[in-house]
Tab-separated table of C-alpha atoms in Angstrom:
chain	number	residue	atom	x	y	z
A	34	MET	CA	123.775	73.490	246.029
A	35	ARG	CA	127.305	73.849	244.739
A	36	ILE	CA	127.222	73.442	240.946
A	37	GLY	CA	130.294	73.078	238.757
A	38	VAL	CA	130.638	73.736	234.999
A	39	PRO	CA	133.966	72.551	233.632
A	40	ARG	CA	135.454	73.492	230.318
A	41	GLU	CA	134.927	70.694	227.815
A	42	ILE	CA	138.199	69.004	226.770
A	43	LYS	CA	137.083	66.588	224.073
A	44	ASN	CA	138.606	67.221	220.620
A	45	HIS	CA	137.068	70.322	219.072
A	46	GLU	CA	134.274	70.442	221.652
A	47	TYR	CA	133.310	74.054	222.229
A	48	ARG	CA	129.893	73.632	223.844
A	49	VAL	CA	129.399	74.393	227.530
A	50	GLY	CA	127.112	72.847	230.131
A	51	LEU	CA	125.477	76.098	231.242
A	52	ILE	CA	125.190	79.446	229.478
A	53	PRO	CA	125.209	82.701	231.494
A	54	SER	CA	121.425	83.091	231.484
A	55	ALA	CA	121.080	79.587	232.936
A	56	VAL	CA	123.679	80.454	235.585
A	57	ALA	CA	121.699	83.571	236.518
A	58	GLU	CA	118.554	81.445	236.917
A	59	LEU	CA	120.360	79.067	239.278
A	60	CYS	CA	121.913	81.913	241.268
A	61	ALA	CA	118.444	83.470	241.640
A	62	HIS	CA	117.508	80.248	243.471
A	63	ASP	CA	120.444	80.800	245.845
A	64	HIS	CA	122.687	78.140	244.367
A	65	GLN	CA	126.465	78.589	244.039
A	66	VAL	CA	127.717	78.147	240.503
A	67	ARG	CA	131.398	77.678	239.727
A	68	VAL	CA	132.557	77.908	236.123
A	69	GLU	CA	136.003	76.960	234.861
A	70	CYS	CA	137.808	79.848	233.236
A	71	ALA	CA	137.213	80.137	229.456
A	72	ALA	CA	134.527	77.394	229.555
A	73	GLY	CA	132.365	79.295	227.070
A	74	ALA	CA	134.839	81.673	225.505
A	75	ALA	CA	135.074	79.837	222.179
A	76	ILE	CA	131.407	80.457	221.456
A	77	GLY	CA	131.218	84.023	222.701
A	78	PHE	CA	130.299	83.557	226.389
A	79	THR	CA	133.089	85.364	228.214
A	80	ASP	CA	134.289	84.964	231.794
A	81	ALA	CA	132.888	88.449	232.399
A	82	ASP	CA	129.480	87.251	231.204
A	83	TYR	CA	129.520	84.441	233.747
A	84	GLN	CA	130.675	86.729	236.541
A	85	ALA	CA	127.868	89.144	235.726
A	86	ALA	CA	125.406	86.235	235.952
A	87	GLY	CA	126.666	85.420	239.438
A	88	ALA	CA	129.169	82.625	238.841
A	89	GLN	CA	132.485	82.217	240.546
A	90	LEU	CA	135.379	81.557	238.183
A	91	VAL	CA	137.723	78.677	238.900
A	92	SER	CA	141.058	78.318	237.143
A	93	GLU	CA	141.557	74.536	237.318
A	94	ALA	CA	139.233	71.585	236.671
A	95	ALA	CA	140.517	69.733	239.741
A	96	GLU	CA	139.537	72.661	241.964
A	97	LEU	CA	136.127	72.897	240.351
A	98	PHE	CA	135.350	69.199	240.806
A	99	ALA	CA	136.595	69.246	244.388
A	100	SER	CA	134.373	72.166	245.337
A	101	SER	CA	131.177	71.073	243.525
A	102	GLU	CA	128.365	68.615	244.202
A	103	LEU	CA	126.530	68.757	240.848
A	104	ILE	CA	128.656	68.657	237.707
A	105	ILE	CA	126.974	69.902	234.527
A	106	LYS	CA	128.751	68.962	231.289
A	107	VAL	CA	127.927	68.359	227.633
A	108	LYS	CA	130.050	65.381	226.611
A	109	GLU	CA	131.072	62.291	228.531
A	110	PRO	CA	133.911	62.782	231.012
A	111	LEU	CA	137.303	61.806	229.616
A	112	ALA	CA	139.718	59.733	231.680
A	113	SER	CA	141.356	62.746	233.336
A	114	GLU	CA	137.925	64.006	234.421
A	115	ARG	CA	136.681	60.615	235.588
A	116	ARG	CA	139.565	60.509	238.043
A	117	LEU	CA	138.125	63.652	239.686
A	118	LEU	CA	134.709	62.130	240.372
A	119	GLY	CA	133.711	60.586	243.699
A	120	PRO	CA	130.656	59.444	245.664
A	121	GLN	CA	129.874	63.065	246.574
A	122	HIS	CA	129.179	63.958	242.949
A	123	THR	CA	126.169	63.948	240.710
A	124	LEU	CA	127.173	64.068	237.043
A	125	PHE	CA	124.598	65.304	234.515
A	126	THR	CA	125.726	65.034	230.879
A	127	TYR	CA	125.665	62.935	227.750
A	128	LEU	CA	127.271	59.556	228.566
A	129	HIS	CA	126.548	57.021	225.733
A	130	LEU	CA	127.873	54.224	227.946
A	131	ALA	CA	126.789	51.348	225.718
A	132	ALA	CA	129.583	52.160	223.322
A	133	ASP	CA	132.250	52.775	225.990
A	134	ARG	CA	133.240	49.950	228.370
A	135	ALA	CA	136.174	51.842	229.926
A	136	GLN	CA	134.037	54.834	230.825
A	137	THR	CA	131.335	52.560	232.225
A	138	GLU	CA	133.752	50.724	234.493
A	139	GLU	CA	135.472	53.889	235.732
A	140	LEU	CA	132.192	55.675	236.493
A	141	LEU	CA	131.023	52.597	238.400
A	142	ALA	CA	134.242	52.628	240.377
A	143	SER	CA	133.917	56.363	241.137
A	144	GLY	CA	130.764	55.911	243.161
A	145	ALA	CA	129.255	59.009	241.538
A	146	LEU	CA	125.616	59.315	240.672
A	147	CYS	CA	125.543	59.591	236.840
A	148	ILE	CA	122.493	60.834	234.942
A	149	ALA	CA	122.627	60.643	231.134
A	150	TYR	CA	120.897	63.288	229.065
A	151	GLU	CA	120.195	60.739	226.308
A	152	THR	CA	117.942	58.500	228.417
A	153	VAL	CA	115.867	61.105	230.270
A	154	SER	CA	112.304	60.736	229.001
A	155	ASP	CA	109.047	62.665	228.929
A	156	ALA	CA	105.351	61.825	229.309
A	157	GLN	CA	105.088	60.986	225.607
A	158	GLY	CA	107.987	58.534	225.743
A	159	ARG	CA	110.308	60.880	223.887
A	160	LEU	CA	113.875	61.833	224.782
A	161	PRO	CA	113.695	65.600	225.377
A	162	LEU	CA	117.403	66.126	226.162
A	163	LEU	CA	118.562	64.116	223.160
A	164	ALA	CA	116.102	65.766	220.777
A	165	PRO	CA	117.795	69.188	220.424
A	166	MET	CA	121.161	67.659	219.575
A	167	SER	CA	119.474	65.084	217.312
A	168	GLU	CA	117.824	67.964	215.453
A	169	VAL	CA	121.201	69.658	215.015
A	170	ALA	CA	122.964	66.412	214.014
A	171	GLY	CA	120.260	65.515	211.504
A	172	ARG	CA	120.506	68.846	209.780
A	173	MET	CA	124.306	68.772	209.882
A	174	ALA	CA	124.356	65.247	208.407
A	175	ILE	CA	123.121	66.562	205.088
A	176	GLN	CA	125.394	69.624	205.251
A	177	VAL	CA	128.565	67.602	205.891
A	178	GLY	CA	127.459	64.796	203.575
A	179	ALA	CA	127.033	67.236	200.697
A	180	ARG	CA	130.486	68.582	201.346
A	181	CYS	CA	132.011	65.090	201.506
A	182	LEU	CA	130.413	64.232	198.136
A	183	GLU	CA	132.578	66.866	196.477
A	184	LYS	CA	135.348	65.269	194.404
A	185	ALA	CA	138.109	67.214	196.219
A	186	GLN	CA	136.889	65.605	199.489
A	187	GLY	CA	137.041	62.074	198.032
A	188	GLY	CA	133.391	61.889	197.061
A	189	ARG	CA	131.634	61.059	193.797
A	190	GLY	CA	131.442	64.667	192.678
A	191	VAL	CA	127.662	64.774	193.016
A	192	LEU	CA	125.574	67.878	193.715
A	193	LEU	CA	122.688	66.704	195.897
A	194	GLY	CA	120.121	68.955	194.254
A	195	GLY	CA	121.312	68.358	190.720
A	196	VAL	CA	120.748	71.019	188.072
A	197	PRO	CA	118.306	71.233	185.134
A	198	GLY	CA	118.984	68.295	182.887
A	199	VAL	CA	120.987	66.360	185.551
A	200	ALA	CA	119.453	64.040	188.125
A	201	PRO	CA	119.792	64.957	191.805
A	202	GLY	CA	121.851	62.893	194.229
A	203	LYS	CA	120.193	60.007	196.047
A	204	VAL	CA	120.032	60.368	199.825
A	205	VAL	CA	119.091	57.253	201.842
A	206	ILE	CA	118.207	57.758	205.516
A	207	LEU	CA	118.127	54.819	207.895
A	208	GLY	CA	115.659	55.692	210.628
A	209	GLY	CA	112.743	58.135	210.637
A	210	GLY	CA	113.122	59.515	214.187
A	211	VAL	CA	114.304	62.980	215.124
A	212	VAL	CA	117.657	62.723	213.325
A	213	GLY	CA	116.147	61.135	210.252
A	214	SER	CA	113.278	63.597	210.075
A	215	GLN	CA	115.620	66.585	210.269
A	216	ALA	CA	117.949	65.080	207.703
A	217	ALA	CA	115.010	64.507	205.393
A	218	ALA	CA	113.905	68.107	205.780
A	219	MET	CA	117.331	69.377	204.788
A	220	ALA	CA	117.721	66.945	201.899
A	221	VAL	CA	114.256	67.762	200.540
A	222	GLY	CA	115.098	71.453	200.808
A	223	LEU	CA	118.182	70.909	198.659
A	224	GLY	CA	116.125	69.060	196.043
A	225	ALA	CA	117.743	65.644	196.552
A	226	ASP	CA	116.108	62.295	195.793
A	227	VAL	CA	115.256	61.168	199.342
A	228	THR	CA	114.343	57.735	200.672
A	229	VAL	CA	113.723	57.002	204.381
A	230	LEU	CA	113.637	53.459	205.785
A	231	ASP	CA	112.143	52.588	209.159
A	232	ARG	CA	110.304	49.724	210.857
A	233	SER	CA	107.803	52.080	212.444
A	234	ILE	CA	104.769	52.484	210.206
A	235	ASP	CA	103.730	55.464	212.310
A	236	ALA	CA	107.044	57.194	211.569
A	237	LEU	CA	106.702	56.477	207.856
A	238	ARG	CA	103.110	57.749	207.832
A	239	ARG	CA	104.195	60.936	209.546
A	240	LEU	CA	106.902	61.554	206.994
A	241	ASP	CA	104.595	60.707	204.122
A	242	ALA	CA	101.956	63.119	205.431
A	243	GLN	CA	104.559	65.862	205.728
A	244	TYR	CA	106.335	65.420	202.387
A	245	GLY	CA	103.996	63.446	200.137
A	246	ASN	CA	105.612	62.482	196.881
A	247	ARG	CA	108.741	64.553	197.594
A	248	ILE	CA	110.246	61.580	199.445
A	249	THR	CA	109.989	57.785	199.322
A	250	THR	CA	109.218	55.923	202.533
A	251	LEU	CA	110.032	52.220	202.781
A	252	TYR	CA	109.500	49.603	205.455
A	253	SER	CA	112.989	48.400	206.373
A	254	THR	CA	113.251	44.761	205.359
A	255	GLY	CA	116.638	43.185	204.724
A	256	ALA	CA	116.083	43.251	200.978
A	257	ALA	CA	114.893	46.886	200.909
A	258	LEU	CA	117.790	47.972	203.120
A	259	ARG	CA	120.373	46.315	200.889
A	260	GLU	CA	118.906	47.687	197.695
A	261	GLN	CA	118.790	51.253	198.984
A	262	VAL	CA	122.243	51.218	200.589
A	263	LEU	CA	123.817	50.107	197.315
A	264	ALA	CA	121.954	52.804	195.361
A	265	ALA	CA	122.836	55.699	197.727
A	266	ASP	CA	125.118	58.596	196.924
A	267	LEU	CA	124.739	59.749	200.561
A	268	LEU	CA	123.755	57.286	203.285
A	269	ILE	CA	122.685	58.664	206.708
A	270	GLY	CA	122.711	56.263	209.664
A	271	SER	CA	120.308	57.524	212.313
A	272	VAL	CA	118.925	54.435	214.026
A	273	LEU	CA	118.602	54.681	217.809
A	274	ILE	CA	117.748	52.282	220.589
A	275	PRO	CA	117.642	54.495	223.736
A	276	GLY	CA	120.573	53.778	225.993
A	277	ALA	CA	121.672	50.688	224.051
A	278	ALA	CA	124.197	50.018	221.311
A	279	ALA	CA	123.024	50.918	217.821
A	280	PRO	CA	122.078	47.968	215.603
A	281	ARG	CA	124.674	47.182	212.922
A	282	LEU	CA	122.395	47.406	209.895
A	283	VAL	CA	125.060	47.989	207.226
A	284	SER	CA	127.510	45.148	206.820
A	285	ALA	CA	131.078	45.467	205.570
A	286	GLU	CA	130.017	43.469	202.538
A	287	MET	CA	127.332	46.059	201.717
A	288	VAL	CA	129.878	48.859	202.036
A	289	ARG	CA	132.146	47.000	199.567
A	290	GLN	CA	129.329	47.071	197.047
A	291	MET	CA	128.347	50.726	197.491
A	292	LYS	CA	129.167	53.210	194.758
A	293	ALA	CA	132.772	54.392	194.637
A	294	GLY	CA	132.860	57.828	196.215
A	295	ALA	CA	129.582	57.412	198.053
A	296	VAL	CA	129.404	58.933	201.536
A	297	LEU	CA	128.250	57.389	204.816
A	298	VAL	CA	127.424	59.792	207.651
A	299	ASP	CA	126.921	57.612	210.730
A	300	VAL	CA	125.076	59.823	213.232
A	301	ALA	CA	124.609	56.729	215.443
A	302	ILE	CA	128.346	56.540	216.101
A	303	ASP	CA	127.892	57.805	219.692
A	304	GLN	CA	126.116	54.512	220.338
A	305	GLY	CA	128.628	52.426	218.369
A	306	GLY	CA	127.451	53.145	214.849
A	307	CYS	CA	125.066	51.350	212.513
A	308	ALA	CA	127.683	50.180	209.994
A	309	GLU	CA	130.321	47.513	210.583
A	310	THR	CA	132.929	49.774	209.002
A	311	SER	CA	132.161	52.759	211.255
A	312	ARG	CA	134.635	53.925	213.863
A	313	PRO	CA	134.683	57.156	215.868
A	314	THR	CA	136.333	60.200	214.324
A	315	THR	CA	136.868	63.818	215.410
A	316	HIS	CA	136.269	67.239	213.963
A	317	ALA	CA	140.041	67.464	213.449
A	318	GLU	CA	140.052	64.332	211.251
A	319	PRO	CA	136.392	63.733	210.468
A	320	THR	CA	136.580	61.251	207.592
A	321	TYR	CA	138.294	58.094	206.401
A	322	VAL	CA	137.759	55.813	203.417
A	323	VAL	CA	136.842	52.136	203.404
A	324	ASP	CA	136.400	50.367	200.042
A	325	GLU	CA	136.168	53.752	198.267
A	326	VAL	CA	133.311	54.892	200.527
A	327	VAL	CA	133.864	58.091	202.527
A	328	HIS	CA	132.925	57.629	206.193
A	329	TYR	CA	132.055	60.617	208.396
A	330	CYS	CA	131.718	59.373	212.001
A	331	VAL	CA	132.297	62.359	214.265
A	332	THR	CA	131.082	61.519	217.766
A	333	ASN	CA	130.198	65.112	218.725
A	334	MET	CA	128.741	66.432	215.475
A	335	PRO	CA	126.708	69.246	217.107
A	336	GLY	CA	129.967	70.604	218.534
A	337	GLY	CA	130.677	71.885	215.023
A	338	VAL	CA	127.910	74.477	215.504
A	339	ALA	CA	128.604	74.872	219.178
A	340	ARG	CA	126.845	78.139	219.931
A	341	THR	CA	123.527	77.044	218.391
A	342	SER	CA	123.865	73.611	220.019
A	343	THR	CA	124.664	74.968	223.461
A	344	GLN	CA	121.694	77.318	223.495
A	345	ALA	CA	119.315	74.568	222.283
A	346	LEU	CA	120.633	72.111	224.857
A	347	ASN	CA	120.377	74.584	227.746
A	348	ASN	CA	116.753	75.268	226.850
A	349	ALA	CA	116.032	71.560	227.374
A	350	THR	CA	118.270	70.786	230.367
A	351	LEU	CA	117.683	73.827	232.611
A	352	PRO	CA	114.364	72.595	234.159
A	353	PHE	CA	116.054	69.318	235.175
A	354	VAL	CA	119.169	71.126	236.491
A	355	LEU	CA	116.894	73.340	238.613
A	356	ALA	CA	115.071	70.275	239.970
A	357	LEU	CA	118.334	68.553	240.882
A	358	ALA	CA	119.681	71.672	242.574
A	359	ASN	CA	116.455	72.726	244.338
A	360	LYS	CA	115.491	69.311	245.682
A	361	GLY	CA	118.803	67.527	245.852
A	362	SER	CA	119.668	64.742	243.393
A	363	HIS	CA	118.066	61.823	245.239
A	364	GLN	CA	114.798	63.621	245.937
A	365	ALA	CA	114.563	64.928	242.391
A	366	LEU	CA	115.053	61.388	241.072
A	367	ARG	CA	112.434	60.015	243.469
A	368	ASP	CA	109.922	62.671	242.437
A	369	ASP	CA	110.333	62.435	238.655
A	370	MET	CA	110.188	59.069	236.871
A	371	HIS	CA	111.339	60.717	233.628
A	372	LEU	CA	114.489	62.110	235.202
A	373	ARG	CA	114.903	58.733	236.896
A	374	ASN	CA	115.007	57.088	233.452
A	375	GLY	CA	118.218	59.078	232.943
A	376	LEU	CA	119.936	57.430	235.885
A	377	ASN	CA	122.605	55.136	234.413
A	378	ILE	CA	124.932	54.651	237.412
A	379	ALA	CA	124.436	55.094	241.154
A	380	ALA	CA	126.412	53.840	244.147
A	381	GLY	CA	128.619	51.684	241.957
A	382	GLN	CA	125.721	49.937	240.238
A	383	LEU	CA	124.364	50.065	236.707
A	384	CYS	CA	120.779	51.244	236.434
A	385	ASN	CA	120.254	50.992	232.662
A	386	ARG	CA	119.370	47.695	231.041
A	387	GLY	CA	120.637	48.634	227.580
A	388	VAL	CA	124.081	49.542	228.903
A	389	ALA	CA	124.216	46.392	231.027
A	390	GLU	CA	123.320	44.154	228.095
A	391	ALA	CA	125.843	45.870	225.831
A	392	HIS	CA	128.655	45.055	228.260
A	393	GLY	CA	127.351	41.837	229.855
A	394	LEU	CA	127.219	43.444	233.295
A	395	PRO	CA	124.665	43.080	236.113
A	396	TRP	CA	122.182	45.851	236.732
A	397	GLN	CA	119.365	46.985	238.988
A	398	THR	CA	116.485	49.307	238.309
A	399	ALA	CA	116.789	52.904	239.433
A	400	GLU	CA	113.938	52.213	241.853
A	401	GLN	CA	115.892	49.378	243.451
A	402	VAL	CA	119.059	51.436	243.810
A	403	LEU	CA	117.152	54.392	245.209
A	404	ALA	CA	115.176	52.083	247.560
A	405	LEU	CA	111.819	53.252	246.206
A	406	PRO	CA	108.640	51.300	247.016
């Protein structure tokens, strides 16, 4: 199969869809891999590295798209890239369509087969291609939140771990999934006062078993949520509904009543954010202030540690890329129900219920679109 790896063009996005070792694996299976020049240069993967792995270098994105069947990316295609997609393409990347009507409509119009990393599942019901980036984002949330709490960054001037004789900062984490668990680990490590809210008793039990009295776990009722949000120095939004828009748990009225200089890191911003006051930001301009609360809402947080993120992502995606290339996209989807859960768009039709409900659009199951029995 002809596989294309374009250079990412989103603001401050340095990750790359395939690293040289993954390219070598695909070439060993007799696939042709084309990589856009300088696609991995920013994180230390040179054009020479790709050539040594067996890739052919291509100077322009348009040429790469035109000569490829399977497009492997990291972030959603921007408008200039969406114009290069057609019915001959399979696109495998993060899409987050529920928060992006324009992208949804343009991908539907392209006729391309679009598989989203974030909705591919596994036998345990987990999201294996979202997990590595969720792990990175969860850990980064505490790192960037601690920085934003510094007075020079507009924060309260609070050190999360405190010092002897001074209380630590209060970290409140909404959601005890992968992001929330990783954020809790980092916050506990810094010595912060950590509270995690979730509606999954199993998730709360798991965190309690891991950390004991080093954190507080609370079932997320409306009253508990409000009380904790208003008490937070650093609030982490990490609630996820796979494929669908994130629930807006934090109202604008709650934000108005938060502490002056408190920080909100909304990791759920890729799916629309979990606060009414959240809007997407970039690594170039990561924060803004609403009612004296610093908001950090970068949509590609793991891009800030792009080399680590790229390697972790490739570890998870390579088996699926090999399946798509070895079998062909349609057969790979027919054979693997978990990969099929990643199918968001095919033949001009939506195949994901969460995305369809977010935009009020019709949809069909992947099985219907693929004409499976």
